Short mmCIF file of C-alpha atoms and ligand atoms in Angstrom, two decimals:
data_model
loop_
_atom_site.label_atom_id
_atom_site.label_comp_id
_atom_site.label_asym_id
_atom_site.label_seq_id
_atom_site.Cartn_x
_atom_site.Cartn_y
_atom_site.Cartn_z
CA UNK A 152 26.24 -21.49 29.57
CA UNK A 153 28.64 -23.66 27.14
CA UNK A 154 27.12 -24.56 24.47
CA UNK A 155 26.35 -21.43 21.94
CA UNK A 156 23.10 -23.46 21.09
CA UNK A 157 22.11 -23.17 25.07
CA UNK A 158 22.81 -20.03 24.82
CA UNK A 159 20.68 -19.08 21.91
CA UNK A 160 17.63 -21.73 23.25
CA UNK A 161 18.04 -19.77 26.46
CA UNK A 162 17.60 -16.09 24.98
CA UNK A 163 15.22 -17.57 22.09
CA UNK A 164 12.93 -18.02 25.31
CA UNK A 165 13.32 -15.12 26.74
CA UNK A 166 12.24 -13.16 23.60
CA UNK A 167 9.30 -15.60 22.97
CA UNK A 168 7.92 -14.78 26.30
CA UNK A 169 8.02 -11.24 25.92
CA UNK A 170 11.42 -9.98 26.78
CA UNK A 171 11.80 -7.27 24.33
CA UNK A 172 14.25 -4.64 26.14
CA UNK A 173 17.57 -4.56 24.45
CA UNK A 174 19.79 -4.08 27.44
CA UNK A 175 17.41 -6.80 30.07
CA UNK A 176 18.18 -9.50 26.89
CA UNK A 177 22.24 -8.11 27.25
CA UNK A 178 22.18 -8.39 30.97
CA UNK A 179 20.29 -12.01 31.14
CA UNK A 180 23.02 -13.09 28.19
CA UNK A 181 26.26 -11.61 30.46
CA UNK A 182 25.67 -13.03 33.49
CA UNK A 183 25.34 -17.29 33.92
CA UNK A 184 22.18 -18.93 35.98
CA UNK A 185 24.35 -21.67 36.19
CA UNK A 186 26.16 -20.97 39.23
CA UNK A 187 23.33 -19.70 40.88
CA UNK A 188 21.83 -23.10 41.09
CA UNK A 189 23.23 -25.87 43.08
CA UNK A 190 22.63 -29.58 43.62
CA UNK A 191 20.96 -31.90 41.52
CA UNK A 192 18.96 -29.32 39.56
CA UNK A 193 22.39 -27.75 37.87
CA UNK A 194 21.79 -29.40 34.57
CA UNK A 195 18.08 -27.65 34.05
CA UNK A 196 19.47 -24.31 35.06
CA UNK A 197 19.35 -22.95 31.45
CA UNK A 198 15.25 -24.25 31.30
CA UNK A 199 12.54 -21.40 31.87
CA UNK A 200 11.51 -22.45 34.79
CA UNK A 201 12.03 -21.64 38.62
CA UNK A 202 13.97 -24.61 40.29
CA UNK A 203 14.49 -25.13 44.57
CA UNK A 204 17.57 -23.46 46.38
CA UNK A 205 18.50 -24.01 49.94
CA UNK A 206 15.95 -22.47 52.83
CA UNK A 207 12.80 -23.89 51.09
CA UNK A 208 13.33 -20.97 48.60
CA UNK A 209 13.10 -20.67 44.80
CA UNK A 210 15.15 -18.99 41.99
CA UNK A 211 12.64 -17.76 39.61
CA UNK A 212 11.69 -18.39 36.21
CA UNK A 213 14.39 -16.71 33.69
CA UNK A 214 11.48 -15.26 31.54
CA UNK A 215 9.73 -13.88 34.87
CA UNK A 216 13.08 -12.22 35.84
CA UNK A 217 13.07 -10.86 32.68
CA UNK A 218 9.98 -9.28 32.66
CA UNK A 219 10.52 -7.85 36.02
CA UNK A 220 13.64 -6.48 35.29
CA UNK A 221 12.35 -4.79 31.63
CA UNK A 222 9.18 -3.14 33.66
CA UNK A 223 11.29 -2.15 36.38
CA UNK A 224 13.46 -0.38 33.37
CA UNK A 225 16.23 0.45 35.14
CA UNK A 226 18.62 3.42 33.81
CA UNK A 227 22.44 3.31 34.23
CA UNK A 228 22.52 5.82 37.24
CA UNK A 229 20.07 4.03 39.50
CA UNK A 230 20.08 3.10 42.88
CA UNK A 231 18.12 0.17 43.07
CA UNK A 232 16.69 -1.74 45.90
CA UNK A 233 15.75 -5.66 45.87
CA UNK A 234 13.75 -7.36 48.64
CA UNK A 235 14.45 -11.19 48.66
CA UNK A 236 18.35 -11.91 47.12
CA UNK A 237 17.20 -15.66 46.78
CA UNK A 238 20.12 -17.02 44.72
CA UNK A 239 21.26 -13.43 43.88
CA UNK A 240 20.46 -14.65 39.89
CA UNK A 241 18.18 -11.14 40.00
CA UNK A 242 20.36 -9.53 41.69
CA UNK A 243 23.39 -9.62 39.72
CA UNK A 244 21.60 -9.10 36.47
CA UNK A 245 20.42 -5.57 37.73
CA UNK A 246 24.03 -5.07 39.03
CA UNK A 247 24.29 -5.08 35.10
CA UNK A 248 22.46 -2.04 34.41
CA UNK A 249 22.53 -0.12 37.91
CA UNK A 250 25.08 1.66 39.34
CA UNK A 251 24.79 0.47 42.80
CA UNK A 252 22.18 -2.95 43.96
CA UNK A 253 21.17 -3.24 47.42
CA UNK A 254 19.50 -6.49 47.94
CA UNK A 255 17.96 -7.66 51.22
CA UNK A 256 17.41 -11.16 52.92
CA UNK A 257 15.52 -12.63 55.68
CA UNK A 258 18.20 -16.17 55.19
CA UNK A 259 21.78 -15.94 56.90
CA UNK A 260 22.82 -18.99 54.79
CA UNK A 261 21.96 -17.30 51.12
CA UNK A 262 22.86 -13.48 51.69
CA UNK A 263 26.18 -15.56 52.26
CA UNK A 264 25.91 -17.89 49.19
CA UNK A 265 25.32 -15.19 47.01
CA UNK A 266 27.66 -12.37 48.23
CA UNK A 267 30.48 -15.61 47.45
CA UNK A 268 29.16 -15.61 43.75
CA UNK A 269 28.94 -11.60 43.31
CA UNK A 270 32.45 -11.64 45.29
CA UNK A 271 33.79 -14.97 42.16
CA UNK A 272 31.78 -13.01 39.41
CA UNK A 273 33.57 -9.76 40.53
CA UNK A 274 30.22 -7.59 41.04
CA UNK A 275 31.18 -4.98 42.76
CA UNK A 276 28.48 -3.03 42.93
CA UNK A 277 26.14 -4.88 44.67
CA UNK A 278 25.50 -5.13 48.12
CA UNK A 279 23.87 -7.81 50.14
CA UNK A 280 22.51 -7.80 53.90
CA UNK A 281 20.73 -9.52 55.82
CA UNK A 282 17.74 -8.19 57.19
CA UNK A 283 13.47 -8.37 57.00
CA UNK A 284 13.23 -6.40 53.63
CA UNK A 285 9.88 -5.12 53.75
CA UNK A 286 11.39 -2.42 56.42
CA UNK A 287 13.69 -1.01 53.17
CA UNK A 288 16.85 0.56 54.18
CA UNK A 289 15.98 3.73 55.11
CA UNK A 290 19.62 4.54 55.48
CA UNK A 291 19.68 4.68 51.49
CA UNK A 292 16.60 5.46 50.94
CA UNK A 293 15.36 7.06 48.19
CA UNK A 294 15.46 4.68 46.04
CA UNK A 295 14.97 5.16 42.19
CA UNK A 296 13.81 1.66 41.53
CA UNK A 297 12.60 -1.32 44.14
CA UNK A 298 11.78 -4.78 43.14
CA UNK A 299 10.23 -7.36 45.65
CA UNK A 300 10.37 -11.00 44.53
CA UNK A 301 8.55 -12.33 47.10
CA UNK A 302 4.17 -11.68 47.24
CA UNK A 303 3.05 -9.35 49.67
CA UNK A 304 -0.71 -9.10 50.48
CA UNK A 305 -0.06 -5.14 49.34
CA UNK A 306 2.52 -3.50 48.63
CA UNK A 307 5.04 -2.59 51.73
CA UNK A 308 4.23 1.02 53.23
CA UNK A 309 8.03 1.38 53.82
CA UNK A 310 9.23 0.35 50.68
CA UNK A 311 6.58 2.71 48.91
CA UNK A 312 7.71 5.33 51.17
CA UNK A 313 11.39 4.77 50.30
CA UNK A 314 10.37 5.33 46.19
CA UNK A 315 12.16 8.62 44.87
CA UNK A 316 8.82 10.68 43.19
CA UNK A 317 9.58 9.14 39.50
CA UNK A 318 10.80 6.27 40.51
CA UNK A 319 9.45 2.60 39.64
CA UNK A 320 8.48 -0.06 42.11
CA UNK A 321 7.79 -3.76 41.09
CA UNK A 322 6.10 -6.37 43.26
CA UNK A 323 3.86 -9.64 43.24
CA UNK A 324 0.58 -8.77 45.25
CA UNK A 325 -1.63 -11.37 46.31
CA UNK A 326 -2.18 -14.45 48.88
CA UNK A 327 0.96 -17.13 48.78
CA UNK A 328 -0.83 -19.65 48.23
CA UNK A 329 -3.16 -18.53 44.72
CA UNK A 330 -2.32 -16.92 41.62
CA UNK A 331 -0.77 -13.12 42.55
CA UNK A 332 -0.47 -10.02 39.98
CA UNK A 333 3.02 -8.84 39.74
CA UNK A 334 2.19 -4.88 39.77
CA UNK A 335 4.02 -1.56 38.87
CA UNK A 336 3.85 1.37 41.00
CA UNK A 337 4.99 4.95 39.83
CA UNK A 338 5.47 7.15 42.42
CA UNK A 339 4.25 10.38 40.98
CA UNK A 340 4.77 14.29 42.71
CA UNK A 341 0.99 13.69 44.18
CA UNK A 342 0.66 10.13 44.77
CA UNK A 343 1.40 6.59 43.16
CA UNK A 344 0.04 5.07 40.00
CA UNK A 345 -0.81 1.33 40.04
CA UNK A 346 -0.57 -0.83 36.91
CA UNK A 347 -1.63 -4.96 36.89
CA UNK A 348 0.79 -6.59 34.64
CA UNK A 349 0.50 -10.26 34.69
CA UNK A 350 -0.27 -13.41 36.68
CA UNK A 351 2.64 -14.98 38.87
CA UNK A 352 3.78 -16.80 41.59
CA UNK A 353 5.98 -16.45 44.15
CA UNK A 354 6.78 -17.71 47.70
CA UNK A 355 5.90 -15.22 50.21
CA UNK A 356 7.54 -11.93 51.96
CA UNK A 357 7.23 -13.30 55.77
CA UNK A 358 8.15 -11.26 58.47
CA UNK A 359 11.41 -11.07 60.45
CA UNK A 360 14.59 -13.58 60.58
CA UNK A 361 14.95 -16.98 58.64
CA UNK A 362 16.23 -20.19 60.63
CA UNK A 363 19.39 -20.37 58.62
N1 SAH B 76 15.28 -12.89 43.62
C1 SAH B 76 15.57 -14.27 43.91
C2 SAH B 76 14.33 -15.13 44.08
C3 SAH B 76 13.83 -14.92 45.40
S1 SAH B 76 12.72 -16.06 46.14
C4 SAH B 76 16.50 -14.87 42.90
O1 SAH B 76 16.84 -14.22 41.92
O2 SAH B 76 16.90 -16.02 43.10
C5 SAH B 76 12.18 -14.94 47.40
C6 SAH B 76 13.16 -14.69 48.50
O3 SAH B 76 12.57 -13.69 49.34
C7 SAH B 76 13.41 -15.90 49.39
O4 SAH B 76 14.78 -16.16 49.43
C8 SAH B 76 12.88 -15.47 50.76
O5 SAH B 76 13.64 -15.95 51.84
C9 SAH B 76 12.99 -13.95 50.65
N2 SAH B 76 12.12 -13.20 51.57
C10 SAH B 76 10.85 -13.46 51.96
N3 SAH B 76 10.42 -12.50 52.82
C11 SAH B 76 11.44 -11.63 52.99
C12 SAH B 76 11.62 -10.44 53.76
N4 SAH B 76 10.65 -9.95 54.54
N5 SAH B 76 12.81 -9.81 53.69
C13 SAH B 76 13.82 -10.29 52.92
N6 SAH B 76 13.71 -11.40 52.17
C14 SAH B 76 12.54 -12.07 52.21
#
């Protein structure tokens, strides 16, 4: 982000759709979507919306990662799961307030194009495999937080299984193809709460490896 006036535009947006939280507005001002989107559609990475990367895939909408990541209100000694690295744009903002990001992904080619940005952005505390992430790692699970950002039809047994009691789980629920409801789980000493939040959209979890 060059320009202070991008800058400004950029978190002006951010707040106007509802991005309140004091350290998500920090983390989204630290760290650049610029070099998480390539190609052609460089010059609108600073625009609210969600723009193509490589595998068919999409890096999503600022404001929706900021909403996410506010709901998903991470704390600074969290171990936090995401399924679907994508660009690794989500990613690296949690690395912001976490202390340790584990983010799964079913495409060889962008667990590798992202690891190269944490590795030039020197975030250390992330790490990124590939893998089908609706399995979790349950190697490290519990997890205190988990954040899908791909729709499942409901949310992923494993990954609910894999949620510390307390801890928050975010996902979009719903067909791929309509409207889905990004929804909040708590995981709770008895059971799990469920909260609808919004509308969104987002390409879907599949199952197993991607091509590339
Ligand atoms: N969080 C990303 C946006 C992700 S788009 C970002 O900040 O850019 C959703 C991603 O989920 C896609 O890259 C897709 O390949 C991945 N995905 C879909 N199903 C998956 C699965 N079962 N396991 C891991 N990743 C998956």
């Amino acid at each position: 982000m060059d320009s202070p006036e991008q800058k400004m535009q950029f978190l002006f947006a951010l707040r106007s759709k509802g991005v309140r939280d004091k350290r998500t507005l920090e983390a989204m001002e630290a760290i650049d979507r610029g070099p998480f989107v390539r190609g052609i559609f460089t010059n609108r990475a600073y625009e609210d919306m969600p723009l193509p990367i490589a595998c068919g895939q999409t890096i999503s909408q600022p404001s929706v990662v900021g909403l996410m990541t506010q709901a998903l209100d991470v704390k600074p000694r969290d171990k936090v799961l995401e399924v679907g690295t994508g660009s690794g744009y989500q990613a690296a903002i949690l690395s912001q307030l976490a202390r340790r990001v584990y983010t799964v992904e079913r495409h060889r080619r962008l667990v590798n194009e992202a690891r190269a940005i944490f590795d030039e952005l020197n975030l250390t505390n992330i790490t990124a495999m590939i893998g089908d992430g609706s399995h979790g790692l349950p190697d490290q699970a519990p997890f205190d937080r988990i954040i899908v950002t791909a729709a499942a039809e409901d949310p992923p047994g494993p990954l609910l299984a894999q949620l510390r009691v307390g801890g928050i789980m975010v996902v979009p629920v719903g067909q791929s193809d309509a409207v889905q409801s990004l929804i909040k789980v708590v995981r709770t000493e008895t059971g799990y709460e469920y909260d609808e939040l919004r509308p969104v959209r987002f390409v879907p979890l599949l199952e197993g490896l991607g091509q590339e």
